[in-house]
Amino acid sequence: MRIAIVAESFLPLMNGVTHSILRVLEHLQERGDEVMVIAPSTSDTDVSSVEKGAYVHRLPSVPLAGYTNVRVALGGVNRVKRILADFSPDVVHLASPFVLGWRAVQAAHQLGIPTVAIYQTEVPSYAARYGVPFLENWAWNRVDNIHLLATRTLVPSTFALNQLRGRGILRVDMWRRGVDTARFNPAKRSTAWRSSVAPDGHRIIGYVGRLAVEKQVEDLAVLADLPNTKLVIVGDGPQREALQAALPNAHFAGFLGGEALAQAVASFDLFVHPGEFETFCQTIQEAMASGVPVVATGRGGPLDLVENSRTGWLYEPGNLAQLRGYVQDLIGDDAKRRAFATAATASVQGRTWPVLSADLVRHYYEVISGVPSGTTGPSEFTSSKGPSS
């Protein structure tokens, strides 16, 4: 196939959207497909114009106010339409569309090219967190317009599926996310790494993710005085300086990738994620694959990933006393924590990126062939829990 992937964000910015695109590009490269990525430009001159066999077409962009490493592409629908017409793809993949993706879905529709839109970021709900709640309705209207025009929308969780269907977007199917269980594995646990961040032998409570307002990392302050524990924050972002001031006893490891990240995650005793706006939450899957139980907010993607009293705990959004209580429950009981860890690792087996990428290709073929959404069954995890896991 010839596939155009329109990326709202891409390298060098590494986030959940970029990570998913890279894994998909690896699969498409192995298949021998012809792929073009359309993405915002970057000020980094070392970024290649070819990534995993795909040509990367950069559009002029400007940095997002207050979050300068995130860039917003400039130009109108006609510019994207010309690029698509020249490449003549069989299908257009819209990765977390909002600004560039809105132009691309219109351009593809005008050209008669089928589109698969990946709903991956709950952008409208960020509005209140960033102090502009009056923009939330406008943002939801943008999301509605994109996904109503797209040939098919793919969502990563039951919460997101119900959320969009509740807004009248009916051409929706499930497409989860894969996890590299060779890279994220309990065997990567490192005594040396643990000693470097918690030299007193304390239990390590870890978080991995962007240090941005929507992730609510400041909520972890409720854990700061738990005895015999060390809070470790892995990641970077615009809130790092403020969080370091709010959590002076935490260890901030900065951005980690590759084997360094796998080693850090496997070396945690417990993984916590306080964000309420996760459509999936890939870092939870990576922690579970690494043999680390999870305490997360009971909203969004974590509802599908964490099974209460088996692989971790889900706390009521905003109930920080409950967050603290669940953390204490697992940190204070080594036997329970080990049992949860074993169950967590078992629950993610079979969710590999090759399996999930092959499923995405099936969706490509179906929209090209005109197969309606929902007629071949939702894409589910392969796990011991069955289709509801």
CSV table of C-alpha atoms in Angstrom, one decimal:
chain,number,residue,atom,x,y,z
A,1,MET,CA,0.0,0.0,0.0
A,2,ARG,CA,0.8,3.7,-0.2
A,3,ILE,CA,0.1,5.2,3.2
A,4,ALA,CA,0.3,8.9,4.3
A,5,ILE,CA,0.6,9.4,8.0
A,6,VAL,CA,-0.3,12.9,9.2
A,7,ALA,CA,1.4,13.4,12.5
A,8,GLU,CA,0.3,16.2,14.9
A,9,SER,CA,3.7,15.8,16.5
A,10,PHE,CA,6.7,13.8,15.6
A,11,LEU,CA,10.5,13.4,16.1
A,12,PRO,CA,12.5,14.9,17.8
A,13,LEU,CA,9.6,15.3,20.2
A,14,MET,CA,9.0,11.9,21.9
A,15,ASN,CA,5.6,11.3,23.4
A,16,GLY,CA,2.9,8.6,23.1
A,17,VAL,CA,1.9,9.7,19.6
A,18,THR,CA,5.4,9.7,18.2
A,19,HIS,CA,6.1,6.3,19.9
A,20,SER,CA,3.1,4.7,18.3
A,21,ILE,CA,3.9,6.1,14.9
A,22,LEU,CA,7.5,4.7,15.1
A,23,ARG,CA,6.3,1.3,16.0
A,24,VAL,CA,3.8,1.4,13.1
A,25,LEU,CA,6.5,2.6,10.7
A,26,GLU,CA,8.7,-0.4,11.6
A,27,HIS,CA,5.9,-2.8,10.7
A,28,LEU,CA,5.1,-1.0,7.4
A,29,GLN,CA,8.8,-1.0,6.5
A,30,GLU,CA,8.9,-4.8,7.0
A,31,ARG,CA,5.8,-5.2,4.8
A,32,GLY,CA,7.4,-3.1,2.1
A,33,ASP,CA,4.7,-0.4,2.0
A,34,GLU,CA,5.5,3.1,0.6
A,35,VAL,CA,4.9,5.5,3.4
A,36,MET,CA,5.1,9.3,3.8
A,37,VAL,CA,4.9,11.2,7.1
A,38,ILE,CA,3.6,14.7,7.1
A,39,ALA,CA,4.6,16.5,10.3
A,40,PRO,CA,5.5,20.0,11.7
A,41,SER,CA,9.0,21.3,11.0
A,42,THR,CA,11.6,21.3,13.8
A,43,SER,CA,14.5,23.6,14.7
A,44,ASP,CA,16.7,20.5,15.2
A,45,THR,CA,18.9,20.3,12.1
A,46,ASP,CA,20.0,16.7,13.0
A,47,VAL,CA,16.5,15.2,12.3
A,48,SER,CA,16.5,13.0,9.3
A,49,SER,CA,14.1,13.4,6.4
A,50,VAL,CA,13.8,9.6,6.3
A,51,GLU,CA,12.6,7.6,9.3
A,52,LYS,CA,12.3,3.8,9.2
A,53,GLY,CA,11.9,3.8,5.5
A,54,ALA,CA,9.3,6.6,5.4
A,55,TYR,CA,9.9,10.0,3.8
A,56,VAL,CA,9.1,12.8,6.3
A,57,HIS,CA,7.6,15.9,4.7
A,58,ARG,CA,8.0,18.8,7.1
A,59,LEU,CA,5.5,21.7,7.1
A,60,PRO,CA,6.5,25.1,8.4
A,61,SER,CA,5.5,25.4,12.1
A,62,VAL,CA,5.6,27.6,15.2
A,63,PRO,CA,6.2,26.6,18.8
A,64,LEU,CA,3.2,26.3,21.1
A,65,ALA,CA,3.1,29.1,23.6
A,66,GLY,CA,4.3,27.8,27.0
A,67,TYR,CA,5.4,24.4,25.6
A,68,THR,CA,8.1,25.4,23.1
A,69,ASN,CA,9.2,21.9,22.1
A,70,VAL,CA,5.6,21.2,20.8
A,71,ARG,CA,5.2,22.8,17.4
A,72,VAL,CA,2.0,23.6,15.4
A,73,ALA,CA,2.1,23.3,11.6
A,74,LEU,CA,1.1,26.3,9.5
A,75,GLY,CA,-0.6,26.3,6.2
A,76,GLY,CA,-4.2,25.6,5.0
A,77,VAL,CA,-6.1,22.7,3.6
A,78,ASN,CA,-5.0,23.3,0.0
A,79,ARG,CA,-1.3,22.9,0.9
A,80,VAL,CA,-2.0,19.5,2.5
A,81,LYS,CA,-4.2,18.6,-0.4
A,82,ARG,CA,-1.4,19.2,-2.9
A,83,ILE,CA,1.0,17.1,-0.9
A,84,LEU,CA,-1.5,14.2,-0.7
A,85,ALA,CA,-2.4,14.5,-4.4
A,86,ASP,CA,1.3,14.3,-5.4
A,87,PHE,CA,1.9,11.2,-3.2
A,88,SER,CA,-1.5,9.6,-4.1
A,89,PRO,CA,-1.9,7.4,-1.1
A,90,ASP,CA,-4.3,4.5,-0.8
A,91,VAL,CA,-5.2,5.6,2.8
A,92,VAL,CA,-4.4,8.5,5.1
A,93,HIS,CA,-3.6,7.7,8.7
A,94,LEU,CA,-4.4,10.7,11.0
A,95,ALA,CA,-2.3,10.4,14.2
A,96,SER,CA,-4.1,12.2,17.1
A,97,PRO,CA,-5.5,14.8,14.7
A,98,PHE,CA,-6.4,18.3,15.9
A,99,VAL,CA,-4.8,21.2,14.0
A,100,LEU,CA,-2.8,19.6,11.1
A,101,GLY,CA,-5.1,16.6,11.2
A,102,TRP,CA,-8.2,18.8,10.7
A,103,ARG,CA,-6.7,20.1,7.5
A,104,ALA,CA,-5.7,16.7,6.4
A,105,VAL,CA,-9.0,15.0,6.9
A,106,GLN,CA,-10.7,17.8,4.8
A,107,ALA,CA,-8.0,17.4,2.1
A,108,ALA,CA,-8.3,13.7,1.9
A,109,HIS,CA,-12.1,13.9,1.9
A,110,GLN,CA,-12.0,16.3,-1.1
A,111,LEU,CA,-9.6,13.9,-2.9
A,112,GLY,CA,-11.8,10.9,-2.2
A,113,ILE,CA,-9.0,9.2,-0.1
A,114,PRO,CA,-10.2,7.0,2.8
A,115,THR,CA,-8.9,8.1,6.3
A,116,VAL,CA,-8.2,6.3,9.5
A,117,ALA,CA,-8.2,8.7,12.4
A,118,ILE,CA,-6.5,7.7,15.7
A,119,TYR,CA,-8.1,9.2,18.7
A,120,GLN,CA,-5.2,9.3,21.1
A,121,THR,CA,-5.3,12.6,23.0
A,122,GLU,CA,-8.2,14.1,25.0
A,123,VAL,CA,-7.2,17.6,24.0
A,124,PRO,CA,-10.5,19.4,25.0
A,125,SER,CA,-10.2,18.3,28.6
A,126,TYR,CA,-6.8,20.0,28.8
A,127,ALA,CA,-8.5,23.4,28.5
A,128,ALA,CA,-9.5,23.7,32.1
A,129,ARG,CA,-6.1,22.4,33.3
A,130,TYR,CA,-4.4,25.1,31.3
A,131,GLY,CA,-6.7,27.8,32.6
A,132,VAL,CA,-8.8,28.3,29.4
A,133,PRO,CA,-12.0,26.4,30.2
A,134,PHE,CA,-14.0,28.5,27.7
A,135,LEU,CA,-12.1,26.8,24.9
A,136,GLU,CA,-13.3,23.3,25.9
A,137,ASN,CA,-16.6,23.4,23.8
A,138,TRP,CA,-14.7,24.8,20.8
A,139,ALA,CA,-12.1,22.0,21.1
A,140,TRP,CA,-14.8,19.3,21.4
A,141,ASN,CA,-16.5,20.7,18.2
A,142,ARG,CA,-13.2,20.4,16.4
A,143,VAL,CA,-12.8,16.8,17.6
A,144,ASP,CA,-16.4,16.0,16.5
A,145,ASN,CA,-15.8,17.5,13.1
A,146,ILE,CA,-12.6,15.6,12.5
A,147,HIS,CA,-14.0,12.2,13.5
A,148,LEU,CA,-17.4,12.6,11.8
A,149,LEU,CA,-15.5,13.3,8.5
A,150,ALA,CA,-13.0,10.5,8.9
A,151,THR,CA,-13.8,7.2,7.2
A,152,ARG,CA,-13.0,5.3,10.5
A,153,THR,CA,-11.9,6.3,13.9
A,154,LEU,CA,-9.8,4.0,16.1
A,155,VAL,CA,-9.8,4.4,19.9
A,156,PRO,CA,-7.4,2.8,22.4
A,157,SER,CA,-9.9,2.1,25.3
A,158,THR,CA,-13.5,1.3,26.2
A,159,PHE,CA,-13.7,4.8,27.9
A,160,ALA,CA,-12.7,6.5,24.7
A,161,LEU,CA,-15.1,4.3,22.6
A,162,ASN,CA,-18.0,5.2,24.8
A,163,GLN,CA,-16.9,8.9,25.0
A,164,LEU,CA,-17.0,9.3,21.2
A,165,ARG,CA,-20.1,7.2,20.6
A,166,GLY,CA,-21.8,9.4,23.2
A,167,ARG,CA,-21.0,12.4,21.0
A,168,GLY,CA,-22.6,10.8,18.0
A,169,ILE,CA,-19.4,9.6,16.3
A,170,LEU,CA,-20.4,6.1,15.3
A,171,ARG,CA,-17.8,4.9,12.8
A,172,VAL,CA,-15.5,3.9,15.7
A,173,ASP,CA,-13.5,0.7,16.3
A,174,MET,CA,-11.1,-0.4,19.0
A,175,TRP,CA,-7.4,-0.4,18.3
A,176,ARG,CA,-5.2,-0.8,21.4
A,177,ARG,CA,-1.5,-0.2,21.8
A,178,GLY,CA,1.3,-2.8,21.8
A,179,VAL,CA,4.1,-3.2,24.3
A,180,ASP,CA,7.6,-4.5,23.8
A,181,THR,CA,7.7,-7.3,26.4
A,182,ALA,CA,11.3,-8.1,25.5
A,183,ARG,CA,12.4,-4.6,26.3
A,184,PHE,CA,10.1,-4.1,29.3
A,185,ASN,CA,10.7,-7.1,31.4
A,186,PRO,CA,11.2,-7.9,35.1
A,187,ALA,CA,14.7,-9.2,34.3
A,188,LYS,CA,15.8,-5.6,33.7
A,189,ARG,CA,15.5,-4.8,37.4
A,190,SER,CA,18.8,-3.4,38.6
A,191,THR,CA,20.1,-3.4,42.2
A,192,ALA,CA,22.8,-0.9,41.2
A,193,TRP,CA,20.2,1.5,39.7
A,194,ARG,CA,18.1,1.2,42.8
A,195,SER,CA,21.0,2.0,45.0
A,196,SER,CA,21.9,5.0,42.9
A,197,VAL,CA,18.5,6.7,43.5
A,198,ALA,CA,17.6,5.2,46.9
A,199,PRO,CA,20.9,4.5,48.7
A,200,ASP,CA,19.1,3.9,52.0
A,201,GLY,CA,17.3,0.9,50.5
A,202,HIS,CA,13.8,2.5,50.5
A,203,ARG,CA,11.0,1.2,48.4
A,204,ILE,CA,10.8,3.1,45.1
A,205,ILE,CA,7.6,4.7,43.9
A,206,GLY,CA,8.0,5.7,40.3
A,207,TYR,CA,6.3,7.8,37.7
A,208,VAL,CA,7.1,8.0,34.0
A,209,GLY,CA,5.7,10.6,31.7
A,210,ARG,CA,5.7,14.2,30.5
A,211,LEU,CA,6.0,16.8,33.2
A,212,ALA,CA,3.1,18.9,32.0
A,213,VAL,CA,0.0,20.3,33.6
A,214,GLU,CA,-2.4,17.7,32.2
A,215,LYS,CA,-0.4,14.8,33.9
A,216,GLN,CA,-1.2,16.1,37.4
A,217,VAL,CA,2.2,15.0,38.7
A,218,GLU,CA,1.9,17.5,41.6
A,219,ASP,CA,-0.7,15.2,43.1
A,220,LEU,CA,2.1,12.9,44.0
A,221,ALA,CA,3.0,15.3,46.8
A,222,VAL,CA,0.5,13.4,48.9
A,223,LEU,CA,3.1,10.5,48.9
A,224,ALA,CA,6.1,12.6,49.8
A,225,ASP,CA,6.2,11.8,53.5
A,226,LEU,CA,5.5,8.1,53.3
A,227,PRO,CA,8.2,6.4,55.5
A,228,ASN,CA,10.9,4.3,53.9
A,229,THR,CA,9.9,5.3,50.4
A,230,LYS,CA,11.6,7.2,47.6
A,231,LEU,CA,9.6,9.0,44.9
A,232,VAL,CA,11.3,8.8,41.5
A,233,ILE,CA,10.1,11.0,38.6
A,234,VAL,CA,11.2,10.0,35.1
A,235,GLY,CA,10.5,12.5,32.3
A,236,ASP,CA,10.9,16.1,31.4
A,237,GLY,CA,8.6,19.0,30.4
A,238,PRO,CA,7.6,22.5,31.1
A,239,GLN,CA,6.6,21.8,34.7
A,240,ARG,CA,9.9,20.2,35.8
A,241,GLU,CA,11.2,23.2,37.7
A,242,ALA,CA,7.9,23.8,39.5
A,243,LEU,CA,7.7,20.1,40.4
A,244,GLN,CA,11.2,20.0,41.7
A,245,ALA,CA,10.3,22.8,44.1
A,246,ALA,CA,7.0,21.1,45.1
A,247,LEU,CA,8.7,17.7,45.6
A,248,PRO,CA,12.2,18.5,47.0
A,249,ASN,CA,12.9,15.0,48.3
A,250,ALA,CA,12.0,13.3,45.0
A,251,HIS,CA,14.6,12.1,42.6
A,252,PHE,CA,14.2,13.6,39.1
A,253,ALA,CA,15.9,11.3,36.6
A,254,GLY,CA,15.0,13.4,33.5
A,255,PHE,CA,14.1,12.0,30.2
A,256,LEU,CA,15.2,8.3,29.7
A,257,GLY,CA,14.9,6.2,26.6
A,258,GLY,CA,15.9,2.8,25.3
A,259,GLU,CA,17.4,0.4,27.8
A,260,ALA,CA,17.9,3.1,30.4
A,261,LEU,CA,14.1,3.5,30.6
A,262,ALA,CA,13.5,-0.2,30.7
A,263,GLN,CA,16.0,-0.6,33.6
A,264,ALA,CA,14.5,2.2,35.6
A,265,VAL,CA,10.9,1.0,35.2
A,266,ALA,CA,11.8,-2.6,36.2
A,267,SER,CA,13.6,-1.2,39.2
A,268,PHE,CA,10.5,0.4,40.6
A,269,ASP,CA,8.6,-1.3,43.4
A,270,LEU,CA,5.4,0.5,42.5
A,271,PHE,CA,4.3,2.6,39.5
A,272,VAL,CA,1.9,5.6,40.0
A,273,HIS,CA,0.0,7.6,37.4
A,274,PRO,CA,-2.2,10.5,38.6
A,275,GLY,CA,-3.3,11.9,35.2
A,276,GLU,CA,-7.1,11.9,34.6
A,277,PHE,CA,-7.0,12.5,30.8
A,278,GLU,CA,-5.3,9.4,29.5
A,279,THR,CA,-7.1,7.8,26.6
A,280,PHE,CA,-4.8,4.8,27.0
A,281,CYS,CA,-1.6,5.3,29.1
A,282,GLN,CA,1.2,3.4,27.5
A,283,THR,CA,3.5,3.8,30.5
A,284,ILE,CA,1.1,1.7,32.6
A,285,GLN,CA,1.5,-1.2,30.2
A,286,GLU,CA,5.3,-0.8,30.2
A,287,ALA,CA,5.3,-0.9,34.0
A,288,MET,CA,3.1,-4.0,34.1
A,289,ALA,CA,5.3,-5.8,31.5
A,290,SER,CA,8.2,-4.9,33.8
A,291,GLY,CA,6.7,-6.7,36.7
A,292,VAL,CA,5.6,-3.5,38.6
A,293,PRO,CA,2.0,-3.2,40.0
A,294,VAL,CA,0.2,0.1,39.3
A,295,VAL,CA,-1.8,2.7,41.2
A,296,ALA,CA,-3.6,5.0,38.8
A,297,THR,CA,-6.7,7.2,38.4
A,298,GLY,CA,-9.9,5.4,37.7
A,299,ARG,CA,-10.8,7.3,34.6
A,300,GLY,CA,-9.9,6.8,30.9
A,301,GLY,CA,-7.4,4.2,29.6
A,302,PRO,CA,-6.3,2.9,33.0
A,303,LEU,CA,-9.8,1.4,33.5
A,304,ASP,CA,-9.0,-1.2,30.8
A,305,LEU,CA,-5.4,-1.8,31.9
A,306,VAL,CA,-5.5,-2.1,35.7
A,307,GLU,CA,-7.6,-4.7,37.4
A,308,ASN,CA,-8.4,-3.7,41.0
A,309,SER,CA,-7.0,-6.1,43.7
A,310,ARG,CA,-5.1,-8.1,41.0
A,311,THR,CA,-2.7,-6.0,39.1
A,312,GLY,CA,-3.0,-2.8,41.0
A,313,TRP,CA,-5.5,-0.2,42.3
A,314,LEU,CA,-7.6,2.4,40.7
A,315,TYR,CA,-8.5,5.4,42.8
A,316,GLU,CA,-11.4,7.8,42.4
A,317,PRO,CA,-10.3,10.9,40.5
A,318,GLY,CA,-9.3,13.7,42.9
A,319,ASN,CA,-9.4,11.4,45.9
A,320,LEU,CA,-5.7,11.8,46.9
A,321,ALA,CA,-6.3,10.2,50.3
A,322,GLN,CA,-7.4,7.1,48.5
A,323,LEU,CA,-4.3,7.3,46.3
A,324,ARG,CA,-2.1,7.4,49.4
A,325,GLY,CA,-4.0,4.6,51.0
A,326,TYR,CA,-3.6,2.3,48.0
A,327,VAL,CA,0.1,3.1,47.7
A,328,GLN,CA,0.6,2.3,51.4
A,329,ASP,CA,-1.3,-1.0,50.9
A,330,LEU,CA,1.2,-2.2,48.4
A,331,ILE,CA,4.4,-0.6,49.6
A,332,GLY,CA,3.8,-2.1,53.1
A,333,ASP,CA,3.0,-5.7,52.0
A,334,ASP,CA,5.9,-7.3,50.1
A,335,ALA,CA,3.9,-10.6,49.5
A,336,LYS,CA,0.9,-8.8,48.1
A,337,ARG,CA,3.0,-6.5,45.9
A,338,ARG,CA,4.9,-9.5,44.5
A,339,ALA,CA,1.6,-11.3,43.7
A,340,PHE,CA,0.2,-8.1,42.0
A,341,ALA,CA,3.5,-7.8,40.0
A,342,THR,CA,3.3,-11.4,38.7
A,343,ALA,CA,-0.4,-10.9,37.7
A,344,ALA,CA,0.5,-7.6,36.0
A,345,THR,CA,3.2,-9.2,33.9
A,346,ALA,CA,1.0,-12.1,32.9
A,347,SER,CA,-1.8,-9.7,31.9
A,348,VAL,CA,0.1,-7.9,29.1
A,349,GLN,CA,1.6,-11.0,27.3
A,350,GLY,CA,0.4,-11.2,23.7
A,351,ARG,CA,0.0,-7.4,23.3
A,352,THR,CA,3.0,-7.0,21.1
A,353,TRP,CA,3.5,-4.2,18.5
A,354,PRO,CA,3.7,-6.6,15.5
A,355,VAL,CA,0.3,-8.1,16.5
A,356,LEU,CA,-1.3,-4.6,17.0
A,357,SER,CA,0.3,-3.2,13.9
A,358,ALA,CA,-1.0,-6.1,11.8
A,359,ASP,CA,-4.5,-5.3,13.2
A,360,LEU,CA,-4.0,-1.6,12.1
A,361,VAL,CA,-3.2,-2.8,8.6
A,362,ARG,CA,-6.4,-4.7,8.6
A,363,HIS,CA,-8.3,-1.5,9.3
A,364,TYR,CA,-6.4,0.2,6.4
A,365,TYR,CA,-7.6,-2.6,4.0
A,366,GLU,CA,-11.1,-2.4,5.3
A,367,VAL,CA,-11.5,1.4,4.7
A,368,ILE,CA,-9.9,1.0,1.3
A,369,SER,CA,-12.4,-1.7,0.5
A,370,GLY,CA,-15.4,0.1,1.9
A,371,VAL,CA,-16.0,-2.3,4.8
A,372,PRO,CA,-18.2,-0.5,7.4
A,373,SER,CA,-16.8,0.1,10.9
A,374,GLY,CA,-17.8,-2.4,13.5
A,375,THR,CA,-18.6,-5.2,11.1
A,376,THR,CA,-15.5,-7.3,11.9
A,377,GLY,CA,-15.6,-7.0,15.7
A,378,PRO,CA,-13.5,-4.7,17.9
A,379,SER,CA,-9.8,-5.1,18.2
A,380,GLU,CA,-9.1,-6.5,21.6
A,381,PHE,CA,-6.2,-7.4,23.8
A,382,THR,CA,-5.0,-10.9,23.8
A,383,SER,CA,-4.8,-11.8,27.5
A,384,SER,CA,-5.9,-14.3,30.1
A,385,LYS,CA,-8.9,-12.1,30.9
A,386,GLY,CA,-10.4,-12.4,27.5
A,387,PRO,CA,-12.0,-9.5,25.5
A,388,SER,CA,-12.9,-7.3,28.4
A,389,SER,CA,-9.3,-7.0,29.6
